[in-house]
Coordinates of C-alpha atoms in Angstrom, one line a residue:
X493 CA 107.3 135.5 59.5
X494 CA 104.0 137.8 59.6
X495 CA 102.2 135.1 57.9
X496 CA 103.7 132.3 60.1
X497 CA 102.5 134.0 63.2
X498 CA 99.0 134.9 61.8
X499 CA 98.5 131.2 60.8
X500 CA 100.2 129.7 64.0
X501 CA 98.5 132.0 66.4
X502 CA 95.1 131.0 65.2
X503 CA 95.3 127.5 66.3
X504 CA 94.6 128.9 69.6
X505 CA 90.9 129.7 70.8
X506 CA 89.9 133.3 69.4
X507 CA 89.7 134.9 72.9
X508 CA 93.6 133.7 73.6
X509 CA 94.5 135.6 70.4
X510 CA 96.1 139.0 71.0
X511 CA 97.4 141.5 68.4
X512 CA 101.1 140.9 67.6
X513 CA 103.2 144.2 67.3
X514 CA 106.1 144.1 64.6
X515 CA 108.8 146.4 63.6
X516 CA 111.8 146.3 61.4
X517 CA 115.0 146.1 62.9
X518 CA 118.5 145.7 61.5
X519 CA 117.2 144.4 58.3
X520 CA 115.2 141.6 60.0
X521 CA 111.8 141.2 61.1
X522 CA 111.5 141.5 64.8
X523 CA 108.1 140.6 66.3
X524 CA 106.7 141.3 69.9
X525 CA 104.3 138.6 71.0
X526 CA 101.7 139.9 73.5
X527 CA 100.5 136.6 75.3
X528 CA 100.3 134.7 72.2
X529 CA 100.7 131.2 71.5
X530 CA 102.9 129.7 68.5
X531 CA 103.9 126.4 67.3
X532 CA 104.7 124.0 69.6
X533 CA 107.6 121.3 70.0
X534 CA 105.7 119.2 72.6
X535 CA 102.7 117.7 70.7
X536 CA 100.2 115.1 71.7
X537 CA 101.9 111.5 71.3
X538 CA 98.4 110.1 71.0
X539 CA 97.9 109.9 67.2
X540 CA 95.8 107.3 65.9
X541 CA 94.3 106.5 69.2
X542 CA 90.4 107.0 69.6
X543 CA 89.0 108.3 72.5
X544 CA 87.1 105.8 74.3
X545 CA 83.6 106.3 76.0
X546 CA 84.5 105.3 79.4
X547 CA 87.7 104.8 81.4
X548 CA 88.6 103.8 84.9
X549 CA 90.2 107.4 85.4
X550 CA 90.2 110.5 83.5
X551 CA 92.7 113.2 84.2
X552 CA 92.2 116.6 83.4
X553 CA 94.8 118.5 82.2
X554 CA 98.2 117.2 80.6
X555 CA 100.7 119.0 82.9
X556 CA 103.7 117.1 84.8
X557 CA 101.5 116.2 87.7
X558 CA 98.6 115.1 85.5
X559 CA 101.1 113.0 83.4
X560 CA 102.9 111.4 86.4
X561 CA 99.2 110.7 88.1
X562 CA 98.2 108.9 85.0
X563 CA 101.4 106.8 84.8
X564 CA 101.2 105.6 88.2
X565 CA 97.6 105.0 87.9
X566 CA 97.8 102.8 84.9
X567 CA 100.7 100.9 86.6
X568 CA 98.4 100.3 89.2
X569 CA 95.9 98.7 86.8
X570 CA 93.8 101.5 86.6
X571 CA 92.8 102.2 83.0
X572 CA 93.5 105.9 82.2
X573 CA 93.1 108.8 79.7
X574 CA 94.3 112.3 80.1
X575 CA 92.6 115.1 78.5
X576 CA 94.7 118.2 77.7
X577 CA 92.9 121.7 76.8
X578 CA 95.9 122.9 74.7
X579 CA 97.2 121.4 71.3
X580 CA 100.4 121.0 73.3
X581 CA 101.1 118.7 76.2
X582 CA 103.0 120.2 79.5
X583 CA 100.8 122.4 81.1
X584 CA 103.7 125.1 82.6
X585 CA 106.5 122.8 81.5
X586 CA 106.3 123.3 78.2
X587 CA 108.2 124.1 75.1
X588 CA 107.3 126.1 72.4
X589 CA 108.6 127.6 69.1
X590 CA 107.4 131.1 69.6
X591 CA 109.5 132.3 66.5
X592 CA 111.0 130.4 63.8
X593 CA 114.0 128.3 64.9
X594 CA 113.5 129.6 68.6
X595 CA 112.3 127.0 71.0
X596 CA 111.5 128.2 74.4
X597 CA 110.6 126.9 78.0
X598 CA 107.9 129.2 77.7
X599 CA 106.7 129.0 81.5
X600 CA 108.7 126.8 83.6
X601 CA 112.3 126.9 82.9
X602 CA 114.6 125.1 85.1
X603 CA 114.8 121.6 86.7
X604 CA 115.5 120.6 90.0
X605 CA 112.5 119.6 92.1
X606 CA 111.2 116.5 90.3
X607 CA 111.4 113.9 92.8
X608 CA 114.5 111.2 92.2
X609 CA 112.0 108.3 92.7
X610 CA 109.8 109.2 90.1
X611 CA 112.7 109.9 87.6
X612 CA 114.1 106.3 88.3
X613 CA 110.4 104.4 88.5
X614 CA 109.3 105.9 85.0
X615 CA 112.5 105.6 83.7
X616 CA 112.4 109.0 82.2
X617 CA 116.0 108.8 80.6
X618 CA 114.8 105.8 78.5
X619 CA 112.1 108.1 77.5
X620 CA 114.2 111.0 76.2
X621 CA 114.8 113.1 79.3
X622 CA 118.3 114.9 78.9
X623 CA 119.2 117.6 81.6
X624 CA 122.1 120.0 81.1
X625 CA 123.9 120.7 84.6
X626 CA 124.9 124.1 85.5
X627 CA 128.1 124.8 87.4
X628 CA 128.4 127.8 88.2
X629 CA 124.8 128.4 88.7
X630 CA 124.6 132.0 90.1
X631 CA 125.8 135.4 88.7
X632 CA 125.1 138.4 90.0
X633 CA 126.7 141.4 88.1
X634 CA 127.0 145.0 89.5
X635 CA 126.1 148.0 88.1
X636 CA 129.1 150.4 89.2
X637 CA 132.0 151.7 87.7
X638 CA 135.2 149.5 87.5
X639 CA 138.3 150.5 89.8
X640 CA 141.4 151.8 87.7
X641 CA 139.7 150.3 84.4
X642 CA 139.0 147.1 85.7
X643 CA 135.3 145.5 85.0
X644 CA 132.4 146.1 87.6
X645 CA 132.3 143.9 90.5
X646 CA 130.1 140.8 90.1
X647 CA 129.5 137.7 92.4
X648 CA 129.5 133.6 90.9
X649 CA 128.5 131.0 92.9
X650 CA 128.8 127.2 91.9
X651 CA 129.5 123.9 93.4
X652 CA 133.3 124.6 94.1
X653 CA 133.0 126.0 97.7
X654 CA 136.6 127.4 97.5
X655 CA 135.8 129.4 94.4
X656 CA 132.7 130.4 96.1
X657 CA 134.7 132.0 99.1
X658 CA 137.1 133.7 96.8
X659 CA 134.1 135.4 95.1
X660 CA 132.3 136.3 98.3
X661 CA 135.8 137.4 99.7
X662 CA 135.5 140.4 97.1
X663 CA 132.9 141.9 99.3
X664 CA 133.4 140.4 102.6
X665 CA 136.0 138.2 104.1
X666 CA 133.8 137.1 107.0
X667 CA 130.7 136.3 104.6
X668 CA 133.4 134.1 102.8
X669 CA 134.5 132.4 105.9
X670 CA 130.4 131.8 107.2
X671 CA 129.1 130.4 103.5
X672 CA 130.1 126.9 103.8
X673 CA 128.4 126.4 107.5
X674 CA 125.5 128.5 106.1
X675 CA 125.0 126.1 102.7
X676 CA 125.6 122.7 105.4
X677 CA 122.7 124.3 107.6
X678 CA 120.2 124.8 104.8
X679 CA 120.9 121.5 103.1
X680 CA 120.5 119.8 106.5
X681 CA 116.9 121.4 106.6
X682 CA 116.2 120.9 103.2
X683 CA 117.0 117.1 103.5
X684 CA 114.9 117.0 106.6
X685 CA 111.7 117.8 104.6
X686 CA 112.2 115.2 102.2
X687 CA 110.0 112.6 103.9
X688 CA 107.1 115.1 103.8
X689 CA 107.0 115.3 100.0
X690 CA 106.3 111.8 99.0
X691 CA 103.3 111.3 101.3
X692 CA 99.9 113.1 102.0
X693 CA 99.8 115.1 105.1
X694 CA 98.7 113.5 108.4
X695 CA 95.3 112.2 108.4
X696 CA 93.9 114.0 111.3
X697 CA 90.1 113.1 110.9
X698 CA 90.7 109.5 111.1
X699 CA 93.5 109.7 113.7
X700 CA 91.2 111.7 116.1
X701 CA 87.9 110.1 115.4
X702 CA 86.3 106.7 114.3
X703 CA 87.1 103.1 115.2
X704 CA 90.3 102.0 116.6
X705 CA 91.1 100.2 113.6
X706 CA 90.9 103.2 111.4
X707 CA 93.0 105.0 114.1
X708 CA 95.7 103.0 113.9
X709 CA 95.6 102.9 110.0
X710 CA 95.9 106.9 110.1
X711 CA 98.7 106.7 112.7
X712 CA 100.8 105.6 109.7
X713 CA 100.5 108.9 108.3
X714 CA 102.3 110.2 111.2
X715 CA 105.4 108.4 110.0
X716 CA 106.9 111.0 107.9
X717 CA 106.4 113.9 109.9
X718 CA 108.3 111.8 112.9
X719 CA 110.9 111.0 110.3
X720 CA 111.6 114.7 109.7
X721 CA 111.6 115.5 113.3
X722 CA 114.2 112.7 113.5
X723 CA 116.2 113.8 111.0
X724 CA 116.1 117.6 112.3
X725 CA 116.9 116.7 115.9
X726 CA 118.1 119.6 117.8
X727 CA 117.7 121.6 114.4
X728 CA 113.7 121.5 115.1
X729 CA 114.0 125.2 116.3
X730 CA 116.0 125.9 113.3
X731 CA 113.5 124.5 111.1
X732 CA 110.5 126.5 112.8
X733 CA 112.4 129.9 112.2
X734 CA 113.0 129.4 108.8
X735 CA 109.4 128.4 107.9
X736 CA 108.1 131.6 110.0
X737 CA 110.4 134.3 109.9
X738 CA 111.6 136.5 107.1
X739 CA 114.4 135.4 105.4
X740 CA 116.4 138.7 106.3
X741 CA 116.2 137.8 109.8
X742 CA 118.2 134.8 108.7
X743 CA 120.3 136.3 106.3
X744 CA 121.2 139.3 108.4
X745 CA 122.3 137.2 111.1
X746 CA 124.9 135.1 108.8
X747 CA 125.9 137.7 106.6
X748 CA 127.2 141.6 106.0
X749 CA 127.8 141.9 102.4
X750 CA 124.7 143.1 99.9
X751 CA 125.3 141.5 96.9
X752 CA 125.3 137.9 98.6
X753 CA 122.3 138.8 100.8
X754 CA 120.4 139.9 98.0
X755 CA 121.4 137.3 95.9
X756 CA 120.3 134.5 98.2
X757 CA 116.9 136.5 98.9
X758 CA 115.8 136.4 95.2
X759 CA 115.2 132.6 96.0
X760 CA 113.3 133.5 98.8
X761 CA 110.6 135.6 96.8
X762 CA 110.7 134.1 93.5
X763 CA 107.5 133.4 92.1
X764 CA 105.9 134.6 95.5
X765 CA 104.4 138.2 96.0
X766 CA 106.2 138.8 99.0
X767 CA 109.1 140.6 100.1
X768 CA 112.6 139.5 101.8
X769 CA 111.2 141.0 105.0
X770 CA 108.0 139.5 105.4
X771 CA 107.4 136.3 107.5
X772 CA 107.1 133.1 105.5
X773 CA 109.9 134.1 102.8
X774 CA 112.2 131.8 104.6
X775 CA 110.1 128.9 103.6
X776 CA 110.2 129.8 99.9
X777 CA 114.0 129.6 100.1
X778 CA 113.8 126.1 101.6
X779 CA 111.4 125.0 99.0
X780 CA 113.9 126.2 96.1
X781 CA 117.1 124.5 97.3
X782 CA 115.4 121.0 98.4
X783 CA 115.7 119.7 95.2
X784 CA 118.2 117.2 93.5
X785 CA 119.5 116.7 90.0
X786 CA 122.0 113.7 88.8
X787 CA 122.3 113.2 92.6
X788 CA 123.7 116.8 93.3
X789 CA 121.6 118.1 96.1
X790 CA 120.2 121.6 95.5
X791 CA 121.5 121.6 91.7
X792 CA 119.1 123.1 89.0
X793 CA 119.6 122.3 85.1
X794 CA 118.6 122.9 81.7
X795 CA 116.3 120.2 80.1
X796 CA 117.2 119.7 76.3
X797 CA 114.6 121.0 74.3
X798 CA 113.3 122.9 76.6
X799 CA 111.1 122.0 80.0
X800 CA 108.5 120.1 77.2
X801 CA 111.2 117.5 77.3
X802 CA 110.0 116.6 81.1
X803 CA 106.4 116.5 79.9
X804 CA 107.2 114.7 77.1
X805 CA 109.5 111.9 78.9
X806 CA 106.7 111.3 81.3
X807 CA 103.8 111.1 78.4
X808 CA 106.2 108.4 76.8
X809 CA 106.3 106.7 80.0
X810 CA 102.7 106.8 80.8
X811 CA 101.8 105.6 77.2
X812 CA 104.4 102.7 77.4
X813 CA 102.1 101.6 80.4
X814 CA 98.9 101.9 78.4
X815 CA 97.7 105.5 79.4
X816 CA 95.5 107.3 76.4
X817 CA 96.6 111.0 75.8
X818 CA 94.7 113.5 74.3
X819 CA 95.3 117.1 73.5
X820 CA 92.7 119.5 72.2
X821 CA 90.1 117.9 74.6
X822 CA 88.9 120.8 76.3
X823 CA 86.6 119.7 79.4
X824 CA 83.4 121.5 80.2
X825 CA 82.5 120.0 83.4
X826 CA 82.9 117.1 85.6
X827 CA 79.7 114.8 85.6
X828 CA 78.1 114.5 88.9
X829 CA 75.4 111.8 89.5
X830 CA 72.3 111.5 91.4
X831 CA 74.3 110.0 94.1
X832 CA 76.8 112.8 94.6
X833 CA 79.9 111.0 93.2
X834 CA 81.6 112.1 89.9
X835 CA 81.0 109.7 86.8
X836 CA 83.1 111.4 84.1
X837 CA 83.2 114.6 82.4
X838 CA 81.7 116.1 79.4
X839 CA 84.0 118.1 76.9
X840 CA 83.1 121.6 75.2
X841 CA 82.1 120.0 72.0
X842 CA 79.3 117.7 74.1
X843 CA 81.0 114.7 74.2
X844 CA 80.6 112.5 77.4
X845 CA 83.3 110.4 79.0
X846 CA 82.4 108.2 81.8
X847 CA 84.8 107.2 84.5
X848 CA 84.9 105.8 87.9
X849 CA 87.1 108.7 89.2
X850 CA 88.2 112.1 87.9
X851 CA 91.7 113.8 88.9
X852 CA 91.9 117.4 88.1
X853 CA 95.4 118.8 87.4
X854 CA 93.9 122.1 87.1
X855 CA 93.9 124.8 90.2
X856 CA 91.5 124.1 93.1
X857 CA 90.0 127.2 91.9
X858 CA 89.4 126.4 88.2
X859 CA 88.4 122.8 89.3
X860 CA 85.7 123.9 91.7
X861 CA 84.6 127.2 90.4
X862 CA 84.4 126.2 86.7
X863 CA 84.4 122.5 86.1
X864 CA 82.4 121.2 88.9
X865 CA 78.5 121.9 89.0
X866 CA 78.0 124.4 91.6
X867 CA 75.1 122.9 93.0
X868 CA 77.0 119.7 94.0
X869 CA 79.1 122.1 96.4
X870 CA 77.9 123.7 99.7
X871 CA 78.0 127.7 99.7
X872 CA 80.7 127.3 102.6
X873 CA 82.8 125.1 100.4
X874 CA 82.5 127.5 97.8
X875 CA 83.3 130.4 100.1
X876 CA 86.6 128.6 101.1
X877 CA 87.7 128.3 97.4
X878 CA 87.2 131.9 97.2
X879 CA 89.6 132.6 99.9
X880 CA 92.7 130.7 98.5
X881 CA 95.5 133.5 97.8
X882 CA 96.4 133.1 94.1
X883 CA 98.5 136.5 93.9
X884 CA 101.3 136.5 91.6
X885 CA 104.0 139.0 90.9
X886 CA 105.5 137.3 87.8
X887 CA 105.6 138.5 84.1
X888 CA 107.7 135.9 82.1
X889 CA 109.6 137.3 78.9
X890 CA 111.1 134.9 76.5
X891 CA 113.3 136.9 74.2
X892 CA 115.1 135.8 70.9
X893 CA 118.5 137.3 70.2
X894 CA 121.2 137.2 67.3
X895 CA 124.0 137.2 69.7
X896 CA 125.0 136.4 73.0
X897 CA 124.5 139.0 75.7
X898 CA 128.2 140.7 76.5
X899 CA 128.2 141.6 80.3
X900 CA 130.1 144.6 81.7
X901 CA 130.9 142.8 84.6
X902 CA 132.3 139.7 82.8
X903 CA 133.2 140.8 79.1
X904 CA 133.3 137.9 76.4
X905 CA 133.9 140.2 73.5
X906 CA 134.6 137.3 71.0
X907 CA 130.8 135.9 71.3
X908 CA 131.8 132.9 73.0
X909 CA 129.9 131.9 76.1
X910 CA 131.8 132.1 79.5
X911 CA 131.0 130.3 82.8
X912 CA 128.5 132.9 83.9
X913 CA 126.4 132.5 80.7
X914 CA 124.9 129.3 81.9
X915 CA 123.9 130.5 85.4
X916 CA 120.8 132.4 86.6
X917 CA 122.0 135.7 85.9
X918 CA 120.4 138.3 89.0
X919 CA 120.1 141.7 87.4
X920 CA 118.9 144.8 90.0
X921 CA 120.1 142.4 92.6
X922 CA 122.8 144.4 94.0
X923 CA 120.9 145.1 97.5
X924 CA 118.1 143.7 99.3
X925 CA 116.7 147.1 99.2
X926 CA 116.2 147.1 95.5
X927 CA 114.0 144.1 95.9
X928 CA 111.8 145.6 98.8
X929 CA 111.0 148.9 96.6
X930 CA 110.3 146.8 93.7
X931 CA 107.8 144.6 95.9
X932 CA 106.2 148.0 97.4
X933 CA 105.6 149.4 93.9
X934 CA 103.7 146.1 93.0
X935 CA 101.6 146.5 96.2
X936 CA 100.6 149.9 95.1
X937 CA 99.6 148.6 91.8
X938 CA 102.5 149.6 89.4
X939 CA 104.8 147.3 87.8
X940 CA 108.3 147.8 89.2
X941 CA 110.2 150.4 87.9
X942 CA 113.3 148.6 88.5
X943 CA 112.3 145.0 88.2
X944 CA 114.1 142.1 90.0
X945 CA 115.3 140.1 87.0
X946 CA 116.4 136.3 86.7
X947 CA 117.9 135.9 83.4
X948 CA 118.8 132.4 81.9
X949 CA 120.3 131.4 78.5
X950 CA 119.8 127.8 78.2
X951 CA 120.8 127.6 74.5
X952 CA 124.6 128.2 75.8
X953 CA 124.4 124.5 77.0
X954 CA 121.7 123.1 74.6
X955 CA 122.4 123.8 71.0
X956 CA 118.8 122.5 69.7
X957 CA 117.2 125.5 71.1
X958 CA 118.1 128.4 68.7
X959 CA 119.9 128.9 64.9
X960 CA 123.6 128.6 65.4
X961 CA 125.2 131.8 66.7
X962 CA 121.5 132.9 68.0
X963 CA 120.2 132.3 71.6
X964 CA 117.1 132.0 73.7
X965 CA 116.8 134.5 76.6
X966 CA 114.4 133.7 79.6
X967 CA 113.5 136.5 81.6
X968 CA 111.6 135.8 84.9
X969 CA 110.7 139.4 86.2
X970 CA 109.2 140.6 89.3
X971 CA 107.2 142.5 90.5
X972 CA 104.2 143.2 88.4
X973 CA 100.6 143.2 89.6
X974 CA 97.6 141.3 88.2
X975 CA 95.8 144.8 87.6
X976 CA 97.6 148.2 87.0
X977 CA 95.9 150.5 89.7
X978 CA 92.3 148.4 89.0
X979 CA 92.4 147.9 85.3
X980 CA 93.3 145.2 82.9
X981 CA 96.7 145.3 81.3
X982 CA 96.4 146.5 77.9
X983 CA 99.3 145.8 74.9
X984 CA 100.7 149.4 75.7
X985 CA 101.3 148.3 79.2
X986 CA 102.7 145.1 78.2
X987 CA 105.3 146.7 75.6
X988 CA 106.1 149.5 78.4
X989 CA 107.2 147.2 80.9
X990 CA 109.2 145.0 78.6
X991 CA 111.1 148.3 77.3
X992 CA 111.7 148.9 81.0
X993 CA 113.1 145.5 81.4
X994 CA 115.2 145.7 78.5
X995 CA 116.6 149.2 79.3
X996 CA 117.8 147.4 82.6
X997 CA 119.3 144.7 80.9
X998 CA 120.9 147.2 78.5
X999 CA 123.1 148.7 81.5
X1000 CA 124.2 145.4 82.3
X1001 CA 124.9 144.1 78.8
X1002 CA 125.2 146.9 76.2
X1003 CA 123.8 145.7 72.9
X1004 CA 121.3 144.1 73.9
X1005 CA 118.3 145.6 72.8
X1006 CA 119.8 145.7 69.1
X1007 CA 120.2 141.9 69.3
X1008 CA 116.5 141.0 69.9
X1009 CA 114.7 139.3 67.2
X1010 CA 111.5 138.9 68.9
X1011 CA 110.0 138.9 72.6
X1012 CA 107.0 137.2 74.1
X1013 CA 105.7 139.0 77.0
X1014 CA 103.2 137.0 79.7
X1015 CA 101.8 139.0 82.7
X1016 CA 99.9 137.4 85.3
X1017 CA 96.7 137.6 83.4
X1018 CA 98.3 136.2 80.2
X1019 CA 99.8 133.3 82.4
X1020 CA 96.2 132.8 83.6
X1021 CA 94.7 132.8 80.3
X1022 CA 96.9 130.6 78.5
X1023 CA 98.2 128.2 81.1
X1024 CA 94.9 128.1 83.2
X1025 CA 97.3 129.3 86.4
X1026 CA 94.8 131.1 88.3
X1027 CA 95.9 134.8 89.2
X1028 CA 99.2 133.8 87.0
X1029 CA 100.7 131.9 90.2
X1030 CA 103.0 129.7 89.2
X1031 CA 102.6 127.6 92.2
X1032 CA 98.5 126.8 91.8
X1033 CA 98.3 129.0 94.8
X1034 CA 101.1 131.0 97.1
X1035 CA 103.2 128.8 99.1
X1036 CA 102.5 130.7 102.3
X1037 CA 102.1 129.3 105.7
X1038 CA 98.2 129.4 105.9
X1039 CA 98.4 127.4 102.5
X1040 CA 100.9 124.7 103.0
X1041 CA 100.8 120.8 104.5
X1042 CA 97.7 120.2 106.1
X1043 CA 96.2 123.9 105.0
X1044 CA 96.8 123.2 101.3
X1045 CA 94.6 124.1 99.7
X1046 CA 93.0 124.6 102.9
X1047 CA 92.8 122.9 106.2
X1048 CA 89.9 120.3 105.6
X1049 CA 91.1 119.2 102.0
X1050 CA 94.6 118.5 102.3
X1051 CA 94.3 114.6 101.2
X1052 CA 93.6 115.0 97.4
X1053 CA 89.9 114.0 97.9
X1054 CA 87.1 116.4 97.3
X1055 CA 83.7 116.8 98.8
X1056 CA 82.4 115.1 95.7
X1057 CA 83.1 111.3 96.0
X1058 CA 85.5 109.9 93.1
X1059 CA 86.8 113.8 92.5
X1060 CA 90.6 114.2 93.3
X1061 CA 93.2 117.2 92.9
X1062 CA 96.5 116.0 91.8
X1063 CA 98.1 119.5 90.7
X1064 CA 100.4 121.9 92.4
X1065 CA 97.5 123.5 94.4
X1066 CA 97.8 120.1 96.8
X1067 CA 100.6 119.4 99.2
X1068 CA 103.7 119.8 98.5
X1069 CA 103.0 122.5 96.4
X1070 CA 104.3 124.1 93.3
X1071 CA 107.4 123.4 91.0
X1072 CA 108.4 120.7 88.8
X1073 CA 108.0 118.1 91.3
X1074 CA 105.6 115.3 90.4
X1075 CA 104.9 114.8 94.1
X1076 CA 101.1 116.0 94.0
X1077 CA 100.6 113.6 90.9
X1078 CA 102.4 110.5 92.9
X1079 CA 100.5 111.1 96.0
X1080 CA 97.2 111.7 94.3
X1081 CA 97.4 108.5 92.4
X1082 CA 98.4 106.3 95.4
X1083 CA 95.1 108.1 97.2
X1084 CA 93.0 106.8 94.3
X1085 CA 94.3 103.6 93.8
X1086 CA 93.8 102.8 97.8
X1087 CA 90.2 104.2 97.7
X1088 CA 89.5 102.3 94.4
X1089 CA 90.7 99.0 96.4
X1090 CA 88.8 99.9 99.2
X1091 CA 85.4 100.2 97.8

């Protein structure tokens, strides 16, 4: 296996390769990979297609939003090519075989937010997308001594409301009674947001200035906001509260029991450097419950073969329309003509490709600081780009194991998966206080000593991911800072944090550490370096109130256009934000098509 890793790791840039630590364990070769890259299971589908010197549109980055944008551009008659830096498509929605036989959703790991109309329009099922639905979907085991020899308590939530109430009733009958009303309340608020997701924000400049014709045309951009308000009706104050308040203000009003409040609070801080007591955490919760999968509201599922299956299906659809897709095409810079308009790109190997428009699926920071000639942008604009918040609390750990974790709170000694194994498994989430403490430690520059852990084991539903009897485990961990007390992460720091995480998992599922075949630890700097996620932020920028809707990525740049004519943003740094949603790509493509028709 050592030679396998060395050969495959060298496929990435030299600067991307870090030392891999290896040790012998139980007669097997067990490997720790510190932010490395191994064999991909989602390669380019463009074999044999020659890169042309000219296109109507070029998309920088083959992440899911870039692929969605390319598909819709091509459907609209715009000849389009996608240029991906890595040798694997998908951006953060990617599948990689990090250890032989083990296929991981290396970054993004669950599907829910992908817009249903994109799913249908691009016929993603026909192009190979298969999703495993999860029910139940949440499991929170407790670290406690069982009473009279019984296992420790746990909380399981799923689509069966009667079961949910029985589970919650173990902790509070009052909470069990209130839970259905809370879910209905949240669903109403989440449903009202839907019109805002599939359209650009209100066009304030043209709505408030220019000719009457332009103002009337811009008035159409108010309709999604009007529809949202009509759907909310008397619940408008509730919506205002949830997007501005700390989520604990709301949860404390509804519930008393700690395990339930803490489990719900995790969705308010997942991927965000915030605590449940901070204003705005309520919106993060809403963002994570507004999805839909197989017509089931709020459901999350596993993609067969890993999250790269989403990107591969979108790429297949795009290619069926005529999009050219290339991997290992690293863009050096956007070419800007003497007229101040984008006219194509130059690759790092010196190849120039001309185009009428360029769409960047990179973060706004990477787009305007790394890919755009600085002389083409004003100092004021560059200063605004520098102010975007990309703080990330996330370290993603991918683990190969040779047996299924066996939880004290729900033992399965025969090694067969129980219903809880398909869930998002919330560890160190017995109380909100634990989440608050973990957050404060990271604010002070230390990785959390008792981190919040969201564990998923997709191989219990998807047999294609691991060898028979073995499993892939995803650990989405918080909170870890970008710098440890002002200094860079070292391999020792990564291993130390990984050991801390494994020690906590071991307390809930004894024997876990002995089952580990290999681990891949991705700190915020690793997520930035490998996937281009500035700051390691999975959303392409914080989903805070000052960076949403009209202010995403900042107030005067929320319509996917840029100060450079012909250069557009199409990634999650645009409205409506992060998650495997596709809306930024869809909205950007429609904006580009409208501009091309107009000019």
